[in-house]
Coordinates of C-alpha atoms in Angstrom, one line a residue:
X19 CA 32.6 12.7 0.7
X20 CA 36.1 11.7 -0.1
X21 CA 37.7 8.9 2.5
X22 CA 40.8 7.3 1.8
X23 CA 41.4 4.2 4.2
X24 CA 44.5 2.3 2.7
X25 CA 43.4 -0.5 1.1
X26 CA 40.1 1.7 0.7
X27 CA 39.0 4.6 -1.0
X28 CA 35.2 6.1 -0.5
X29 CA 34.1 8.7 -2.7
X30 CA 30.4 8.2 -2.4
X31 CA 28.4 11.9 -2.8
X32 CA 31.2 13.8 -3.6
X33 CA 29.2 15.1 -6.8
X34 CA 31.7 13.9 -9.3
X35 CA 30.8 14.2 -12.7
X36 CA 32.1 13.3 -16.0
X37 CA 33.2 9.4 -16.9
X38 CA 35.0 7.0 -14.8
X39 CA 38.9 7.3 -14.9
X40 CA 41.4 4.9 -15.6
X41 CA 42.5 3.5 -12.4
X42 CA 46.6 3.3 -12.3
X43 CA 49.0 2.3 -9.3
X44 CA 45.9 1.1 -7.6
X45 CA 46.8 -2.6 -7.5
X46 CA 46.5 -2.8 -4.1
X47 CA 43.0 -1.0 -3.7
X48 CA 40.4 -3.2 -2.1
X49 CA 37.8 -1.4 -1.6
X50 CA 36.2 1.0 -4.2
X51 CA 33.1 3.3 -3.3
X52 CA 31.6 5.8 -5.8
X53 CA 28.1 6.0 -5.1
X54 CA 25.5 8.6 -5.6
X55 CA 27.6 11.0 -7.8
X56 CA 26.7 12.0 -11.4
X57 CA 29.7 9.5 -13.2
X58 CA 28.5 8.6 -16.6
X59 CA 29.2 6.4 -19.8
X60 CA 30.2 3.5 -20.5
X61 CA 32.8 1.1 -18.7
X62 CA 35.6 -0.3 -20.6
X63 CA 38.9 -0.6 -19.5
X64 CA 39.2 2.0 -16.6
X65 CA 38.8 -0.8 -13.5
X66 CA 41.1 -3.4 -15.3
X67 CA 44.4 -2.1 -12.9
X68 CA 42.4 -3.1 -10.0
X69 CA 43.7 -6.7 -9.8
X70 CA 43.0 -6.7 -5.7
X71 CA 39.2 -5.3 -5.5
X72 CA 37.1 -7.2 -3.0
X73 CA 34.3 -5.0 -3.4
X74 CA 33.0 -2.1 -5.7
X75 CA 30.2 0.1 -5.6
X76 CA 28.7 2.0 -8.3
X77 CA 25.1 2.9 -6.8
X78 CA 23.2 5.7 -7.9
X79 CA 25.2 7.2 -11.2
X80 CA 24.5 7.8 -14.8
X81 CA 26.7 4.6 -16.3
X82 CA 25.0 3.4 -19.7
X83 CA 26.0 0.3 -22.0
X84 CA 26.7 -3.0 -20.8
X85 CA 27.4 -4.2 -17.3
X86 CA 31.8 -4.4 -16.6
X87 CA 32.7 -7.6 -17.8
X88 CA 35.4 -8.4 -14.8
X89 CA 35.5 -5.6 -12.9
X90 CA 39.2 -5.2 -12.5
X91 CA 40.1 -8.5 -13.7
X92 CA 39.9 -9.4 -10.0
X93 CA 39.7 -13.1 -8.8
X94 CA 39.0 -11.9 -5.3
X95 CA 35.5 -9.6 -6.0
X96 CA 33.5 -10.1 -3.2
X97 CA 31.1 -7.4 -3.3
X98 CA 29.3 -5.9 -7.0
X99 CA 26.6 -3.0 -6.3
X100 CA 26.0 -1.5 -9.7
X101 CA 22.4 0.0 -8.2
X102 CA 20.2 2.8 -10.1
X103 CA 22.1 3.4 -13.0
X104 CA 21.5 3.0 -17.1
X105 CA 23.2 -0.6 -17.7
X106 CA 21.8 -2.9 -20.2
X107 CA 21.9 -5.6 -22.0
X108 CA 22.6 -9.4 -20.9
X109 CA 24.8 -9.8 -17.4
X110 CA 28.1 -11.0 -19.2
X111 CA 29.1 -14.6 -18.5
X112 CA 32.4 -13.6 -18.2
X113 CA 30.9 -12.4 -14.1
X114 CA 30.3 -15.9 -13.4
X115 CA 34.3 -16.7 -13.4
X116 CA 33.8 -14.7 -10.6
X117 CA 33.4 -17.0 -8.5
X118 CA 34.5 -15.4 -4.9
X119 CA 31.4 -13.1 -5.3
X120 CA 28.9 -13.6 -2.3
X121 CA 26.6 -10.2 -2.8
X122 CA 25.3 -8.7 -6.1
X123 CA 22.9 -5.8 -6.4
X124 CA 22.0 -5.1 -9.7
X125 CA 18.6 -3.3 -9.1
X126 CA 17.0 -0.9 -11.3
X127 CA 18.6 -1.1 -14.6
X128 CA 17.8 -2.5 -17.5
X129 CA 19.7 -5.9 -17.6
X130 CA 18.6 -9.5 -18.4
X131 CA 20.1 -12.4 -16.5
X132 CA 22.1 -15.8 -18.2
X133 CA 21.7 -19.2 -17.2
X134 CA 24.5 -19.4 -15.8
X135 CA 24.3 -17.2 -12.6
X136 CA 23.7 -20.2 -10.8
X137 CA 27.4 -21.1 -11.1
X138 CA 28.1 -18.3 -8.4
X139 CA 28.1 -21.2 -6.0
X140 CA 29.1 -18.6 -3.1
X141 CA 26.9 -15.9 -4.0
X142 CA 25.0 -14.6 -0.3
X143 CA 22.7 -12.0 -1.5
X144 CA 21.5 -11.8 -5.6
X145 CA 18.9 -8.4 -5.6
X146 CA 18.1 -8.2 -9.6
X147 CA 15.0 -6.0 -8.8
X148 CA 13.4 -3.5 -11.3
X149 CA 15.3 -4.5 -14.3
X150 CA 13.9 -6.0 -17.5
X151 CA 13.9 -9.2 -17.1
X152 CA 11.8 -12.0 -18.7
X153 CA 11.6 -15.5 -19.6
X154 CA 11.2 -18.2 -16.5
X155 CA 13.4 -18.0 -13.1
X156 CA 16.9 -19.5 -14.2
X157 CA 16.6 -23.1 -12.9
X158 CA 20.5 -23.1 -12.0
X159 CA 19.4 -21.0 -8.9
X160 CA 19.1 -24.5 -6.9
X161 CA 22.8 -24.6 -7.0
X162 CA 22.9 -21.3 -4.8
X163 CA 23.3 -23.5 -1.9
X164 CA 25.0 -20.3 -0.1
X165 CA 22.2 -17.8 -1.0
X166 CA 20.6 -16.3 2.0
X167 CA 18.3 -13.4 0.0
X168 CA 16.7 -13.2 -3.5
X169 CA 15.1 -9.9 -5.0
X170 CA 13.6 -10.3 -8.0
X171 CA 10.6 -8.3 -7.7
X172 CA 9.4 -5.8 -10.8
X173 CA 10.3 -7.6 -13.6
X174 CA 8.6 -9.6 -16.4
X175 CA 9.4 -13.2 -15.1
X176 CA 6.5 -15.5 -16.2
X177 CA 6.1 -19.4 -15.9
X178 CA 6.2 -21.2 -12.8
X179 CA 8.5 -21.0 -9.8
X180 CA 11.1 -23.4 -10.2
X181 CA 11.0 -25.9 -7.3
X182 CA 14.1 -26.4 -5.2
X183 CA 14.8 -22.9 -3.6
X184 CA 18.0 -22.8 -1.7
X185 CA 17.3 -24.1 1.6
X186 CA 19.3 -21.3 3.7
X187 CA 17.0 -18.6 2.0
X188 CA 15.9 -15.9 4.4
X189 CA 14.4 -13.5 2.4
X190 CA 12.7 -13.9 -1.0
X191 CA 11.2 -11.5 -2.8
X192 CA 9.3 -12.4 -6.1
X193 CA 6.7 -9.6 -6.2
X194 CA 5.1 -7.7 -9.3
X195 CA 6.0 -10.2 -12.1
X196 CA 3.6 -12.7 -14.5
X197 CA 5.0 -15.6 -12.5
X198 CA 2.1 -18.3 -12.8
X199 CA 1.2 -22.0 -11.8
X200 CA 0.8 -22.7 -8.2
X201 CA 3.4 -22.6 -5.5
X202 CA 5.6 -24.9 -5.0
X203 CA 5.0 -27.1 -1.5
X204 CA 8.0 -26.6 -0.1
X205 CA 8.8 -22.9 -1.3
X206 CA 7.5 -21.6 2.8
X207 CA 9.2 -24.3 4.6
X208 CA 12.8 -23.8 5.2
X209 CA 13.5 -23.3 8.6
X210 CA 15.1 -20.4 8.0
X211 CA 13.1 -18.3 5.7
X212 CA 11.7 -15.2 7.5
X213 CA 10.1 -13.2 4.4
X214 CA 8.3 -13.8 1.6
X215 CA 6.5 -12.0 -1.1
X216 CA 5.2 -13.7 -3.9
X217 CA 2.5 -10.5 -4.4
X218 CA 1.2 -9.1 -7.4
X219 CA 1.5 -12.3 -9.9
X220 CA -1.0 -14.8 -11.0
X221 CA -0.1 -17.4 -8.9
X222 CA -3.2 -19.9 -8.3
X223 CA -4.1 -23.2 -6.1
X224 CA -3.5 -23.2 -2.4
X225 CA -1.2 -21.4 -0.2
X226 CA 1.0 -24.4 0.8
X227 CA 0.5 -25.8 4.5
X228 CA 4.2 -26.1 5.6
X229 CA 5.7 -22.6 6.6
X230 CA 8.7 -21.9 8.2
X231 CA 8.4 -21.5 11.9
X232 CA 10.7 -18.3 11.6
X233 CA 8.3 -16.4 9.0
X234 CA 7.9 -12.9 10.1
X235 CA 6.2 -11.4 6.6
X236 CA 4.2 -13.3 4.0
X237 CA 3.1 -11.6 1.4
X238 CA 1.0 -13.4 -1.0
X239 CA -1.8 -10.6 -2.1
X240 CA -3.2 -9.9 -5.9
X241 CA -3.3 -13.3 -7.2
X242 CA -5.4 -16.1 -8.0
X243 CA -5.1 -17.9 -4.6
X244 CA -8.1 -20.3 -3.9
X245 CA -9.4 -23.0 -1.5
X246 CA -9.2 -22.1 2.3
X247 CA -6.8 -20.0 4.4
X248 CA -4.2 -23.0 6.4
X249 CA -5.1 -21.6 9.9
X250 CA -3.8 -24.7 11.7
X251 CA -0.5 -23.7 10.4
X252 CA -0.5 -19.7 10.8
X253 CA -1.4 -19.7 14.1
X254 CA 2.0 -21.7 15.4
X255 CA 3.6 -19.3 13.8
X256 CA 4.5 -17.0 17.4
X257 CA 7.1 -14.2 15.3
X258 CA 4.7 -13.6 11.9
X259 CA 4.1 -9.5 12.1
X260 CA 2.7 -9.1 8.4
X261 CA 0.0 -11.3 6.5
X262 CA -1.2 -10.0 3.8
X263 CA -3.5 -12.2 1.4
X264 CA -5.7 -10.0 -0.2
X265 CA -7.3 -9.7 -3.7
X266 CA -7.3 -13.9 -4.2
X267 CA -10.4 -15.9 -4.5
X268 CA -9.7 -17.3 -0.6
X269 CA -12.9 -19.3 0.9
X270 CA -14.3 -20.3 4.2
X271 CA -14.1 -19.1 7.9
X272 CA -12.0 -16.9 9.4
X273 CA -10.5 -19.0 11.9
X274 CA -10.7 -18.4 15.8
X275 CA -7.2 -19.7 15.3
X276 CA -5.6 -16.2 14.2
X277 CA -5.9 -15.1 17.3
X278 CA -2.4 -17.2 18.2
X279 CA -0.5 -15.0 16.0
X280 CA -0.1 -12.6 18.7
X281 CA 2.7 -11.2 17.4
X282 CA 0.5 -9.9 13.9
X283 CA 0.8 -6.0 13.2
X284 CA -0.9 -6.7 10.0
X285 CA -4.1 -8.9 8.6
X286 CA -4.8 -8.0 5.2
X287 CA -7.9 -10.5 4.4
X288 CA -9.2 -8.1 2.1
X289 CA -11.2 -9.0 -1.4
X290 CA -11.8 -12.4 -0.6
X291 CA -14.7 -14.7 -0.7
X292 CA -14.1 -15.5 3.2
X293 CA -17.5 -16.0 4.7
X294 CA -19.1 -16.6 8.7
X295 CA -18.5 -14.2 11.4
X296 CA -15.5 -12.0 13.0
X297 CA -14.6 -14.4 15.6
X298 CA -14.0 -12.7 18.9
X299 CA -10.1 -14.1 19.4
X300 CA -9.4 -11.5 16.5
X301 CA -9.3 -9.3 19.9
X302 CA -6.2 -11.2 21.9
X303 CA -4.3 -9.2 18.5
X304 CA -3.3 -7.2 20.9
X305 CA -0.4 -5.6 18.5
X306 CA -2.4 -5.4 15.5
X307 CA -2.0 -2.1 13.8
X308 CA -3.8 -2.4 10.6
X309 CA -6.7 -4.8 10.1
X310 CA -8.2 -5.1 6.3
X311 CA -11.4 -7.4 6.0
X312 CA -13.1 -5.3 3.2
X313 CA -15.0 -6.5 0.5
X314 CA -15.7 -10.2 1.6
X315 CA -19.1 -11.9 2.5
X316 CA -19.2 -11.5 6.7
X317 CA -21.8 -11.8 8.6
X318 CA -23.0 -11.3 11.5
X319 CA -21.9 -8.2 14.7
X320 CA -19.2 -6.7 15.0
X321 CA -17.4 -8.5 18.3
X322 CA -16.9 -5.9 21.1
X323 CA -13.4 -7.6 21.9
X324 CA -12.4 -5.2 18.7
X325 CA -12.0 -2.8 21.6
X326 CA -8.9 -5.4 23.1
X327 CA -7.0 -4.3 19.9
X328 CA -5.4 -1.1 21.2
X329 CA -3.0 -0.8 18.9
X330 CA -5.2 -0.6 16.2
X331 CA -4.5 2.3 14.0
X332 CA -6.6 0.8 10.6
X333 CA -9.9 -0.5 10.6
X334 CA -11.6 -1.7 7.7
X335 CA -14.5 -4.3 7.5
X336 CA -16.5 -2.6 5.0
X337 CA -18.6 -4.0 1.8
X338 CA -19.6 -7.3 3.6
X339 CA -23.0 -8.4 5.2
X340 CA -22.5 -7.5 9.0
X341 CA -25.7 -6.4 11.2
X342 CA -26.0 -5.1 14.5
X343 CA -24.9 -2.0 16.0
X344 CA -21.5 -0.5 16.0
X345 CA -20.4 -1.5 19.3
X346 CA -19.9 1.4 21.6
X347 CA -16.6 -0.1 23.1
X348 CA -14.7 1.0 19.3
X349 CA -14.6 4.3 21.5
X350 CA -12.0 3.0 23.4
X351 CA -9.4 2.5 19.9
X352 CA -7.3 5.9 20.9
X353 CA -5.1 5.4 18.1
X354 CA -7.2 4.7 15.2
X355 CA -6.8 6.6 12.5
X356 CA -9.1 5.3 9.9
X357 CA -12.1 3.9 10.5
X358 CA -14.3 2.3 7.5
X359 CA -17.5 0.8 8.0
X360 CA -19.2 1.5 5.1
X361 CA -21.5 -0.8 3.3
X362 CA -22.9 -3.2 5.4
X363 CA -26.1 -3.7 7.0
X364 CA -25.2 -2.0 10.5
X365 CA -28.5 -0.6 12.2
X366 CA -28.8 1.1 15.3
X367 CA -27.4 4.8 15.9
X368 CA -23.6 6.3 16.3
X369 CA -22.4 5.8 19.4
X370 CA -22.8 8.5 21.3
X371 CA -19.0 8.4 22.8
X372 CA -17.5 8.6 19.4
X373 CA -16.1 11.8 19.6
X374 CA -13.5 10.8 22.2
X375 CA -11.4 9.0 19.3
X376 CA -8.7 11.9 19.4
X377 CA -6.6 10.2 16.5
X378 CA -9.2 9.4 14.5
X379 CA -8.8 11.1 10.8
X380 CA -11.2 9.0 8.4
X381 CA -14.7 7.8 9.4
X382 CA -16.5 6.0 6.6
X383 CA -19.8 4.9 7.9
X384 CA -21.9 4.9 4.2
X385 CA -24.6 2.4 3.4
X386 CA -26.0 1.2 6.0
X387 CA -29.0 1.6 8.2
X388 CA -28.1 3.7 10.7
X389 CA -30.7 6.3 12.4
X390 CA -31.1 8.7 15.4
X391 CA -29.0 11.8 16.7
X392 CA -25.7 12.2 15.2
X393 CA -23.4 12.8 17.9
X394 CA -20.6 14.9 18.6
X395 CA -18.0 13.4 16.3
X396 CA -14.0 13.7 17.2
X397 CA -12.8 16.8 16.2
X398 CA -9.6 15.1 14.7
X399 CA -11.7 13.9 11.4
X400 CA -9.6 15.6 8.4
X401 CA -9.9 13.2 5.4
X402 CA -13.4 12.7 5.2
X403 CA -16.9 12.2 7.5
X404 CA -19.3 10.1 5.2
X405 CA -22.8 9.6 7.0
X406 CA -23.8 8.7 3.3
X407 CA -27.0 6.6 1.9
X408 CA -28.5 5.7 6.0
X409 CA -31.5 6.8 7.7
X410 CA -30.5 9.9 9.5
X411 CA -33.5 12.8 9.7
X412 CA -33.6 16.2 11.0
X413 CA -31.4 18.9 10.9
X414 CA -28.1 18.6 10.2
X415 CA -26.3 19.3 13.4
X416 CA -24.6 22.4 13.5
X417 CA -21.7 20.7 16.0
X418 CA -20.6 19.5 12.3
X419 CA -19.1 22.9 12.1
X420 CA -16.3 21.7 14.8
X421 CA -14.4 20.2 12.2
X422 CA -12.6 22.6 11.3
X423 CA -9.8 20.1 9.4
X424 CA -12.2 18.1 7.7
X425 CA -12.0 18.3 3.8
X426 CA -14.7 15.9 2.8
X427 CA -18.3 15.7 4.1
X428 CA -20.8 13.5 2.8
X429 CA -24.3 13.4 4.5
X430 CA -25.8 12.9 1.0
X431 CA -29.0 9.6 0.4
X432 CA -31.0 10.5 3.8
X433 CA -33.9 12.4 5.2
X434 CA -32.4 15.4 6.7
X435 CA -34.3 18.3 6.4
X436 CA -34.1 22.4 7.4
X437 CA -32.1 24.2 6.6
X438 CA -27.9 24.0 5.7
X439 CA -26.5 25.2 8.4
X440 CA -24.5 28.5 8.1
X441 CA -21.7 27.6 10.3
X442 CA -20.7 25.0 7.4
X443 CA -19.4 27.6 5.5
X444 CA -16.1 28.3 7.7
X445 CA -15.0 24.9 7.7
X446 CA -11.5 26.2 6.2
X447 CA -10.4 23.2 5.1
X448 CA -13.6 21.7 3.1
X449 CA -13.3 20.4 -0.6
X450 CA -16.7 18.8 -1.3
X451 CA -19.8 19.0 0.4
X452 CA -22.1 16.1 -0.7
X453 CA -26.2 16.7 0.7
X454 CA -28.2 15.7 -2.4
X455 CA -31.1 13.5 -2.3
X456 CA -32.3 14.8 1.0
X457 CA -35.4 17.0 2.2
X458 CA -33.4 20.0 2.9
X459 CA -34.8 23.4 2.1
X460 CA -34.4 27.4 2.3
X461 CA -31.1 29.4 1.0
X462 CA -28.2 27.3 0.0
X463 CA -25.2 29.7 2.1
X464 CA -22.2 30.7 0.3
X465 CA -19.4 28.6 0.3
X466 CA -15.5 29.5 -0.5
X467 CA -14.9 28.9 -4.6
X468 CA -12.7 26.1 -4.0
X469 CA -15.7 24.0 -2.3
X470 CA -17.6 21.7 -4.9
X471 CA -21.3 21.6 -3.1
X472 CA -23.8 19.1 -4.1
X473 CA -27.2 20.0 -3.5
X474 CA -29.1 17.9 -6.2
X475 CA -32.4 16.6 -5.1
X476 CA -33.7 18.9 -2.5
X477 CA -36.5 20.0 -4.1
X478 CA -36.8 23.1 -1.2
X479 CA -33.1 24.7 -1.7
X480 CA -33.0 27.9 -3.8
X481 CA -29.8 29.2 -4.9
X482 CA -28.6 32.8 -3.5
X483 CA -28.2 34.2 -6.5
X484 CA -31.5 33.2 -8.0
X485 CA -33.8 36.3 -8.7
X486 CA -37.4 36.9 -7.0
X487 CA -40.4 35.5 -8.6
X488 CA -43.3 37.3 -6.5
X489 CA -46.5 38.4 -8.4
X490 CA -44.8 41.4 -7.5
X491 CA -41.5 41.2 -9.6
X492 CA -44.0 40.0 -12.3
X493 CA -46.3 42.7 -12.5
X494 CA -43.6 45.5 -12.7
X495 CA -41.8 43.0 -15.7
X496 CA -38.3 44.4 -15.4
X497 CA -35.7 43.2 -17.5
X498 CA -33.5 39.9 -16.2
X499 CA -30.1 40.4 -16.7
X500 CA -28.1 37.6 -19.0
X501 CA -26.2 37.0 -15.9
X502 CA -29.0 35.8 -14.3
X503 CA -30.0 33.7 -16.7
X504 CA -27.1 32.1 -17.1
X505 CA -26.8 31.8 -13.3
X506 CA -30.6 29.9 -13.7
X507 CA -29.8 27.5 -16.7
X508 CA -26.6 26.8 -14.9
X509 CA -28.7 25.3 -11.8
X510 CA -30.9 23.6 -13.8
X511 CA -28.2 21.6 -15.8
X512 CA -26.7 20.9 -12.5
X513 CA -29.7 19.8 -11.2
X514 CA -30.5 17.4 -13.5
X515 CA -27.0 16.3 -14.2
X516 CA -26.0 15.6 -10.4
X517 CA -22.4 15.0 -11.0
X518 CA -20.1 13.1 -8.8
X519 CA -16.5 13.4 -8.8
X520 CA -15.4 11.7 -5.2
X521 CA -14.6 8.5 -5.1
X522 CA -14.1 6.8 -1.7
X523 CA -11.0 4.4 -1.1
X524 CA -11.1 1.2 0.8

């Protein structure tokens, strides 16, 4: 698209190719937009006539060697967005006599920063994301007293985080590096810092206890976090949407307290070492959309006010200790999605309204000790059902056949017995049917070729294709055929092999 506004001129995705030309009789050009083309090469000379330029955007091209040294030999740059392309090298000091800029973008390249950039005493927004950059966080970024945002996120930064953050920061961004040490006390506090994410480092010690009453995302997952979760001050926090703190070493209660952050669409308390019950203010959540608990060392029921969470479209409490029944009132989640439950010590049977959950897609309910009918479940279920390693007996209920979306079923480690159900076989959609280690018996049915079946330890299944062994057959000795045989030794590896090639996620 070509737009020429006088003192302005857009070309972004106007599928230009070919290297940047030199730029003559455009002395009073202010604006310059190229963007998402195919420009290439290196930049020299070509921007040096652009004495007026306020603001230049290079996003998404193929420019390779080092980054433009003073882009137009302007004194009024305001603006730098050199986005997605092939730069590299060191940032030349010769941008810091820049010193009108207030935004620079120079995310994914491969470009290294200079000590210096704190000089850019105006600077607004400084996004240096997905570069290669290493070393410790220049210490000169104190004097950013203007800087509003910092992206720094996929590099190789290591060290600590220098203390003395710009107090207007809003929006800091620190994620997937090697920074290490703990963090700094007053890194969450200024008043007006709304987002944070420090995730994906190896951060350790305490998440610090003054936060900014503005926060509306922290992000402090996959490090080496300890000691206990500051309730007292998360739950004055009335505009947080997003907490995610999972994969740390976190310890003690999960504090009635949450239940203040009304305004939560996110807990992510996952893979932990959080112990004590699921207190029942988790319910006055009422615009919690995803909740992650997995993997920690709860105890006790699962709360009925769960059901008060209506909003709730990820559930996931498994690998912990909790007991009890699954509360009937979960029917009552219309948007939940996924639902995992798995490996805990839940007794008791389904409940029996469970198939009224239209939305629900994912129902992981492995490794417990659940028993009785299986119910009707909600015809919705598409990733996987996994009824896995419980109590269940009987036959397997031919309403399983309903599902006709459902790629994975796992009914596998319990006591069902009969026959496999013929109806299974026009499930259209099935990948992997798991029943081994039950007491099933009688003719395993055909399934399509694209449907991995596991039948291993049901000593009363016989394979379709297997040949006769009456007396009768016997006596008359005919020849087997080789495919048979092979058909037969194939079974019996399989049989004693039991492979496994599903892996639940979490």
């Amino acid at each position: 698209m070509v737009v020429f506004l006088k003192p302005s001129l857009f070309l972004y995705n106007s599928v230009l190719l070919g290297s940047l030309p030199v730029f003559v009789g455009f002395a009073g050009l202010e604006f310059l937009d190229l963007s998402n083309n195919r420009l290439g090469g290196a930049i020299d000379l070509e921007l040096d006539g652009l004495v007026g330029l306020r603001s230049l955007n290079l996003t998404l091209n193929n420019f390779t060697g080092s980054v433009p040294t003073r882009p137009g030999k302007s004194k009024v740059l305001k603006e730098l967005r050199l986005t997605m392309n092939m730069f590299h090298g060191i940032i030349p000091v010769d941008i810091v006599g820049c010193r009108n800029l207030t935004l620079i973008d120079f995310s994914v390249n491969n470009i290294s920063v200079p000590d210096r950039i704190g000089e850019l005493s105006k600077l607004e927004v400084l996004i240096l994301s997905s570069n290669s950059l290493s070393g410790e966080i220049p210490r000169s970024l104190r004097n950013m007293t203007s800087l509003t945002r910092f992206a720094a996120n996929s590099n190789n930064f290591n060290g600590p985080i220098p203390a003395g953050i710009p107090k207007h920061l809003r929006n800091l961004d620190l994620s997937y590096n090697s920074l290490s040490g703990s963090i700094p006390s007053e890194l969450l506090s200024p008043l007006n810092l709304q987002i944070v994410d420090l995730s994906n480092n190896r951060l350790n010690g305490s998440i610090p206890t003054a936060l900014s009453p503005r926060l509306v995302k922290l992000r402090l997952g996959s490090n080496s976090l300890d000691y206990v979760i500051p309730t007292a001050a998360i739950s004055t926090l009335q505009h947080l949407t997003y907490l995610e703190l999972e994969n740390n070493t976190l310890t003690g209660l999960i504090s009635p307290e949450l239940g203040y952050c009304q305004s939560l669409a996110l807990l992510n308390l996952a893979q932990n070492q959080l112990s004590g019950s699921l207190p029942v203010e988790l319910g006055n959540l009422s615009h919690l959309q995803v909740l992650k608990l997995q993997f920690n060392k709860l105890a006790g029921e699962i709360p009925i006010q769960i059901a008060q969470m209506s909003k709730l479209s990820t559930l996931n409490i498994s690998w912990n200790s909790l007991n009890g029944s699954i509360p009937p009132s979960v029917a009552s989640l219309k948007n939940l999605i996924n639902m995992n439950l798995q490996g805990n010590n839940l007794s008791g049977s389904t409940p029996e309204n469970i198939g009224s959950m239209t939305s629900l897609m994912e129902l992981q309910l492995g490794e417990n000790q659940l028993s009785g009918r299986i119910p009707s479940m909600p015809i919705t279920l598409q990733i996987a059902l996994n009824l896995s390693s419980n109590l269940f007996e009987g036959h397997i209920p031919v309403t399983l056949a309903m599902l006709t979306g459902l790629e994975i079923l796992d009914l596998s480690n319990n006591k069902f017995s009969g026959e496999i159900p013929l109806a299974l076989t026009q499930l259209g959609a099935l990948t992997q049917l798991i029943l081994s280690n039950n007491q099933l018996s009688g003719e395993i049915p055909k399934f399509s070729s694209w449907v991995f079946v596991n039948t291993s330890g049901n000593e009363g299944l016989t394979n379709s294709a297997t040949p006769s062994t009456s007396p009768e057959s016997k006596k008359k000795g005919k020849p087997v055929s080789l495919t048979i045989v092979l058909w037969a030794v194939a079974a019996a590896i399989f049989a004693v092999g039991g492979i496994a090639i599903f892996l639940y996620h979490y």
